[in-house]
Short mmCIF file of C-alpha atoms in Angstrom, two decimals:
data_model
loop_
_atom_site.label_atom_id
_atom_site.label_comp_id
_atom_site.label_asym_id
_atom_site.label_seq_id
_atom_site.Cartn_x
_atom_site.Cartn_y
_atom_site.Cartn_z
CA MET A 1 15.68 14.85 35.11
CA ASN A 2 16.41 12.49 37.98
CA ARG A 3 20.19 12.48 38.41
CA THR A 4 20.31 10.12 41.39
CA ARG A 5 19.64 6.85 39.56
CA LYS A 6 22.45 4.74 38.22
CA THR A 7 22.50 3.07 34.85
CA PRO A 8 20.10 0.13 35.13
CA SER A 9 20.97 -3.52 34.69
CA LEU A 10 20.68 -4.44 31.05
CA THR A 11 19.37 -7.86 32.03
CA GLU A 12 16.58 -6.26 34.06
CA VAL A 13 15.73 -3.91 31.20
CA TYR A 14 15.57 -6.84 28.81
CA SER A 15 13.42 -8.87 31.19
CA ARG A 16 10.88 -6.10 31.64
CA LEU A 17 10.66 -5.27 27.96
CA LYS A 18 10.25 -8.94 27.11
CA LYS A 19 7.35 -9.10 29.56
CA GLU A 20 5.89 -5.93 28.01
CA PHE A 21 6.20 -6.85 24.33
CA GLY A 22 6.56 -10.64 24.28
CA GLU A 23 7.72 -12.32 21.08
CA VAL A 24 8.64 -9.68 18.52
CA GLU A 25 9.36 -9.58 14.83
CA THR A 26 10.31 -6.88 12.40
CA PRO A 27 7.38 -4.52 11.76
CA LEU A 28 8.23 -4.46 8.05
CA HIS A 29 5.99 -6.65 5.91
CA TYR A 30 7.57 -9.08 3.47
CA LYS A 31 7.08 -12.53 1.94
CA GLN A 32 10.39 -13.13 0.16
CA PRO A 33 13.92 -12.49 1.44
CA HIS A 34 14.67 -9.78 -1.11
CA GLU A 35 11.46 -7.98 -0.13
CA LEU A 36 12.72 -7.60 3.43
CA ALA A 37 16.02 -6.17 2.23
CA ILE A 38 14.26 -3.69 -0.05
CA ALA A 39 11.83 -2.70 2.71
CA VAL A 40 14.74 -1.97 5.04
CA ILE A 41 16.43 0.13 2.36
CA LEU A 42 13.20 2.09 1.99
CA SER A 43 12.85 2.58 5.75
CA ALA A 44 15.81 4.95 5.90
CA GLN A 45 14.49 8.38 6.95
CA CYS A 46 10.98 6.96 6.64
CA THR A 47 8.50 5.27 8.95
CA ASP A 48 7.87 1.55 8.76
CA GLU A 49 4.18 2.35 8.41
CA ARG A 50 4.78 4.28 5.21
CA VAL A 51 6.99 1.51 3.81
CA ASN A 52 4.28 -1.05 4.57
CA GLN A 53 1.75 1.12 2.77
CA ILE A 54 3.66 1.26 -0.49
CA SER A 55 5.44 -2.11 -0.49
CA PRO A 56 2.49 -4.35 -1.56
CA GLU A 57 2.08 -2.47 -4.84
CA LEU A 58 5.86 -2.24 -5.28
CA PHE A 59 6.26 -6.00 -4.93
CA ARG A 60 3.28 -6.74 -7.17
CA THR A 61 4.84 -4.61 -9.88
CA PHE A 62 8.31 -6.06 -9.39
CA PRO A 63 7.82 -9.58 -8.00
CA THR A 64 11.41 -10.83 -8.44
CA LEU A 65 14.98 -9.66 -8.09
CA ALA A 66 15.29 -9.86 -11.87
CA SER A 67 12.30 -7.59 -12.37
CA PHE A 68 13.92 -4.94 -10.16
CA ALA A 69 17.27 -5.38 -11.91
CA ASN A 70 15.77 -5.03 -15.39
CA ALA A 71 13.23 -2.28 -14.67
CA GLU A 72 13.40 1.27 -15.91
CA LEU A 73 14.80 3.17 -12.95
CA SER A 74 12.10 5.82 -13.31
CA GLN A 75 9.43 3.17 -12.75
CA ILE A 76 10.96 2.16 -9.43
CA GLU A 77 11.27 5.83 -8.50
CA LYS A 78 7.54 6.34 -9.04
CA LYS A 79 6.66 3.45 -6.75
CA VAL A 80 8.93 4.57 -3.87
CA PHE A 81 8.46 8.32 -4.24
CA SER A 82 6.49 8.78 -1.02
CA THR A 83 9.24 7.25 1.14
CA GLY A 84 11.54 10.21 0.53
CA PHE A 85 14.99 10.33 -1.08
CA TYR A 86 13.34 8.27 -3.79
CA LYS A 87 16.00 8.68 -6.48
CA ASN A 88 18.78 7.39 -4.26
CA LYS A 89 16.60 4.61 -2.86
CA ALA A 90 15.52 3.45 -6.31
CA LYS A 91 19.14 3.42 -7.45
CA ASN A 92 20.17 1.40 -4.40
CA ILE A 93 17.31 -1.06 -4.83
CA GLN A 94 18.22 -1.74 -8.43
CA GLY A 95 21.92 -1.93 -7.58
CA PHE A 96 21.13 -4.35 -4.75
CA ALA A 97 19.10 -6.58 -7.07
CA LYS A 98 21.82 -6.63 -9.73
CA MET A 99 24.61 -7.42 -7.26
CA VAL A 100 22.71 -10.21 -5.53
CA LEU A 101 21.95 -11.77 -8.92
CA ASN A 102 25.34 -11.26 -10.51
CA GLU A 103 27.72 -11.78 -7.59
CA PHE A 104 25.82 -13.92 -5.09
CA GLY A 105 23.82 -16.25 -7.30
CA GLY A 106 20.49 -14.68 -6.39
CA ILE A 107 20.93 -15.38 -2.67
CA ILE A 108 21.36 -12.56 -0.17
CA PRO A 109 24.71 -13.18 1.55
CA ASN A 110 24.65 -14.30 5.18
CA LYS A 111 27.89 -12.67 6.32
CA MET A 112 28.31 -9.06 7.38
CA GLU A 113 31.47 -8.57 5.31
CA ASP A 114 29.54 -9.48 2.17
CA ALA A 115 26.21 -7.88 3.07
CA ILE A 116 27.67 -4.41 3.59
CA LYS A 117 28.98 -4.47 0.02
CA LEU A 118 25.41 -4.37 -1.29
CA PRO A 119 24.08 -0.98 -2.45
CA GLY A 120 21.87 0.60 0.20
CA PHE A 121 23.31 -1.62 2.93
CA GLY A 122 24.93 0.03 5.91
CA ARG A 123 25.48 -1.88 9.14
CA LYS A 124 21.90 -1.19 10.27
CA THR A 125 20.35 -2.72 7.15
CA ALA A 126 22.78 -5.62 7.18
CA ASN A 127 22.12 -6.33 10.87
CA VAL A 128 18.36 -6.40 10.33
CA VAL A 129 18.53 -8.63 7.26
CA LEU A 130 21.08 -11.08 8.69
CA ALA A 131 19.16 -11.45 11.96
CA GLU A 132 15.73 -11.81 10.38
CA LEU A 133 16.64 -14.07 7.47
CA TYR A 134 19.41 -16.19 8.93
CA GLY A 135 19.38 -15.71 12.69
CA VAL A 136 22.91 -14.35 12.32
CA VAL A 137 23.76 -11.72 14.94
CA GLU A 138 26.93 -9.85 14.11
CA GLY A 139 25.88 -6.50 15.49
CA PHE A 140 23.19 -4.44 17.21
CA VAL A 141 20.60 -2.57 15.16
CA VAL A 142 20.67 1.15 15.97
CA ASP A 143 17.85 3.26 14.58
CA THR A 144 16.64 6.64 15.84
CA HIS A 145 14.63 5.07 18.68
CA VAL A 146 17.53 2.90 19.84
CA LYS A 147 19.89 5.85 19.58
CA ARG A 148 17.63 7.96 21.80
CA ILE A 149 16.67 5.38 24.41
CA THR A 150 20.10 3.84 24.96
CA LYS A 151 21.34 7.31 25.82
CA ARG A 152 18.38 8.02 28.10
CA LEU A 153 19.03 4.77 29.93
CA GLY A 154 22.71 5.58 30.31
CA PHE A 155 23.96 2.66 28.23
CA THR A 156 25.93 5.02 26.00
CA LYS A 157 27.09 8.61 25.86
CA ASN A 158 27.69 8.51 22.13
CA THR A 159 25.49 9.87 19.36
CA ASP A 160 27.13 8.15 16.40
CA PRO A 161 25.24 4.92 15.55
CA ILE A 162 28.42 2.92 14.96
CA LYS A 163 29.83 3.93 18.35
CA ILE A 164 26.47 3.21 20.02
CA GLU A 165 26.46 -0.23 18.41
CA LYS A 166 29.94 -0.92 19.79
CA ASP A 167 28.85 0.22 23.27
CA MET A 168 25.79 -2.01 23.17
CA LEU A 169 27.73 -5.03 21.96
CA LYS A 170 30.06 -4.70 24.95
CA ILE A 171 27.20 -5.13 27.43
CA THR A 172 24.59 -7.14 25.54
CA PRO A 173 24.66 -10.94 25.35
CA THR A 174 24.47 -12.10 21.74
CA ALA A 175 21.23 -13.92 22.48
CA PHE A 176 19.63 -10.60 23.50
CA CYS A 177 20.80 -8.41 20.61
CA ARG A 178 18.02 -8.92 18.07
CA ASN A 179 15.11 -8.74 20.48
CA LEU A 180 16.49 -5.95 22.66
CA SER A 181 16.88 -3.69 19.65
CA LEU A 182 13.28 -4.41 18.62
CA TYR A 183 12.05 -3.91 22.19
CA LEU A 184 13.69 -0.48 22.31
CA ILE A 185 12.15 0.43 18.95
CA PHE A 186 8.69 -0.56 20.16
CA LEU A 187 9.23 1.29 23.44
CA GLY A 188 10.22 4.38 21.48
CA ARG A 189 7.03 4.26 19.49
CA LYS A 190 4.76 3.54 22.44
CA GLN A 191 6.11 5.52 25.39
CA CYS A 192 9.53 7.05 24.81
CA ALA A 193 9.18 9.24 21.74
CA ALA A 194 11.58 12.03 20.89
CA ARG A 195 9.23 14.90 21.70
CA ARG A 196 6.66 13.22 23.90
CA THR A 197 7.25 10.72 26.66
CA ASP A 198 4.74 8.77 28.70
CA CYS A 199 7.07 8.02 31.60
CA PRO A 200 4.40 7.02 34.18
CA SER A 201 3.24 4.09 32.01
CA CYS A 202 6.73 3.02 30.94
CA PRO A 203 7.82 -0.40 32.26
CA LEU A 204 11.27 1.07 32.92
CA SER A 205 10.16 4.20 34.77
CA ASP A 206 11.64 3.20 38.14
CA LEU A 207 14.93 2.23 36.50
CA CYS A 208 15.46 5.02 33.98
CA PRO A 209 17.95 7.76 34.96
CA SER A 210 16.09 10.16 32.66
CA TYR A 211 12.63 9.65 34.15
CA SER A 212 10.94 12.98 34.85
CA GLU A 213 9.00 12.64 38.07
#
């Protein structure tokens, strides 16, 4: 590890990653707002690729919020089995559908304080949904890639996602929050994985304090 480099400028990191990845959008596939929310619920402890594999059939079988709310729970479980933790996810999906219908008039709420009340919604899920559906940025999405890379870059010393989010919000302009989180996720998949890094080809190699030369 190179211990001589200081924590890089966040603005420079953002600029380079923007040049590397361009315009970005969530890698989860969806057509309707509730489909995005359900896909994010399913992505917990699961890859986006796996969610995208099973979601077309899931949404064909249950095309509306009402169909999820009124389904036999076991039928939802069968469709989401391969994403892991399927019983809890199925329960959360049905609970989410019922609450949106019964308490929010069928519309996913656009405020963090309301969104986090929904079953299966932590701050990560709420941040993704609010940013993607409404352009509302009330936080910074922290997944496993963001957790790893923000620490490698020296932006945080914390390991708890909520504390990392607070650290990132202190230094990140609101206008950068959505895209920077996605940039870090894409960087984690392409070059800065947990067990394998491709530092020489990384656009941040000359900035990163953790670069192994």
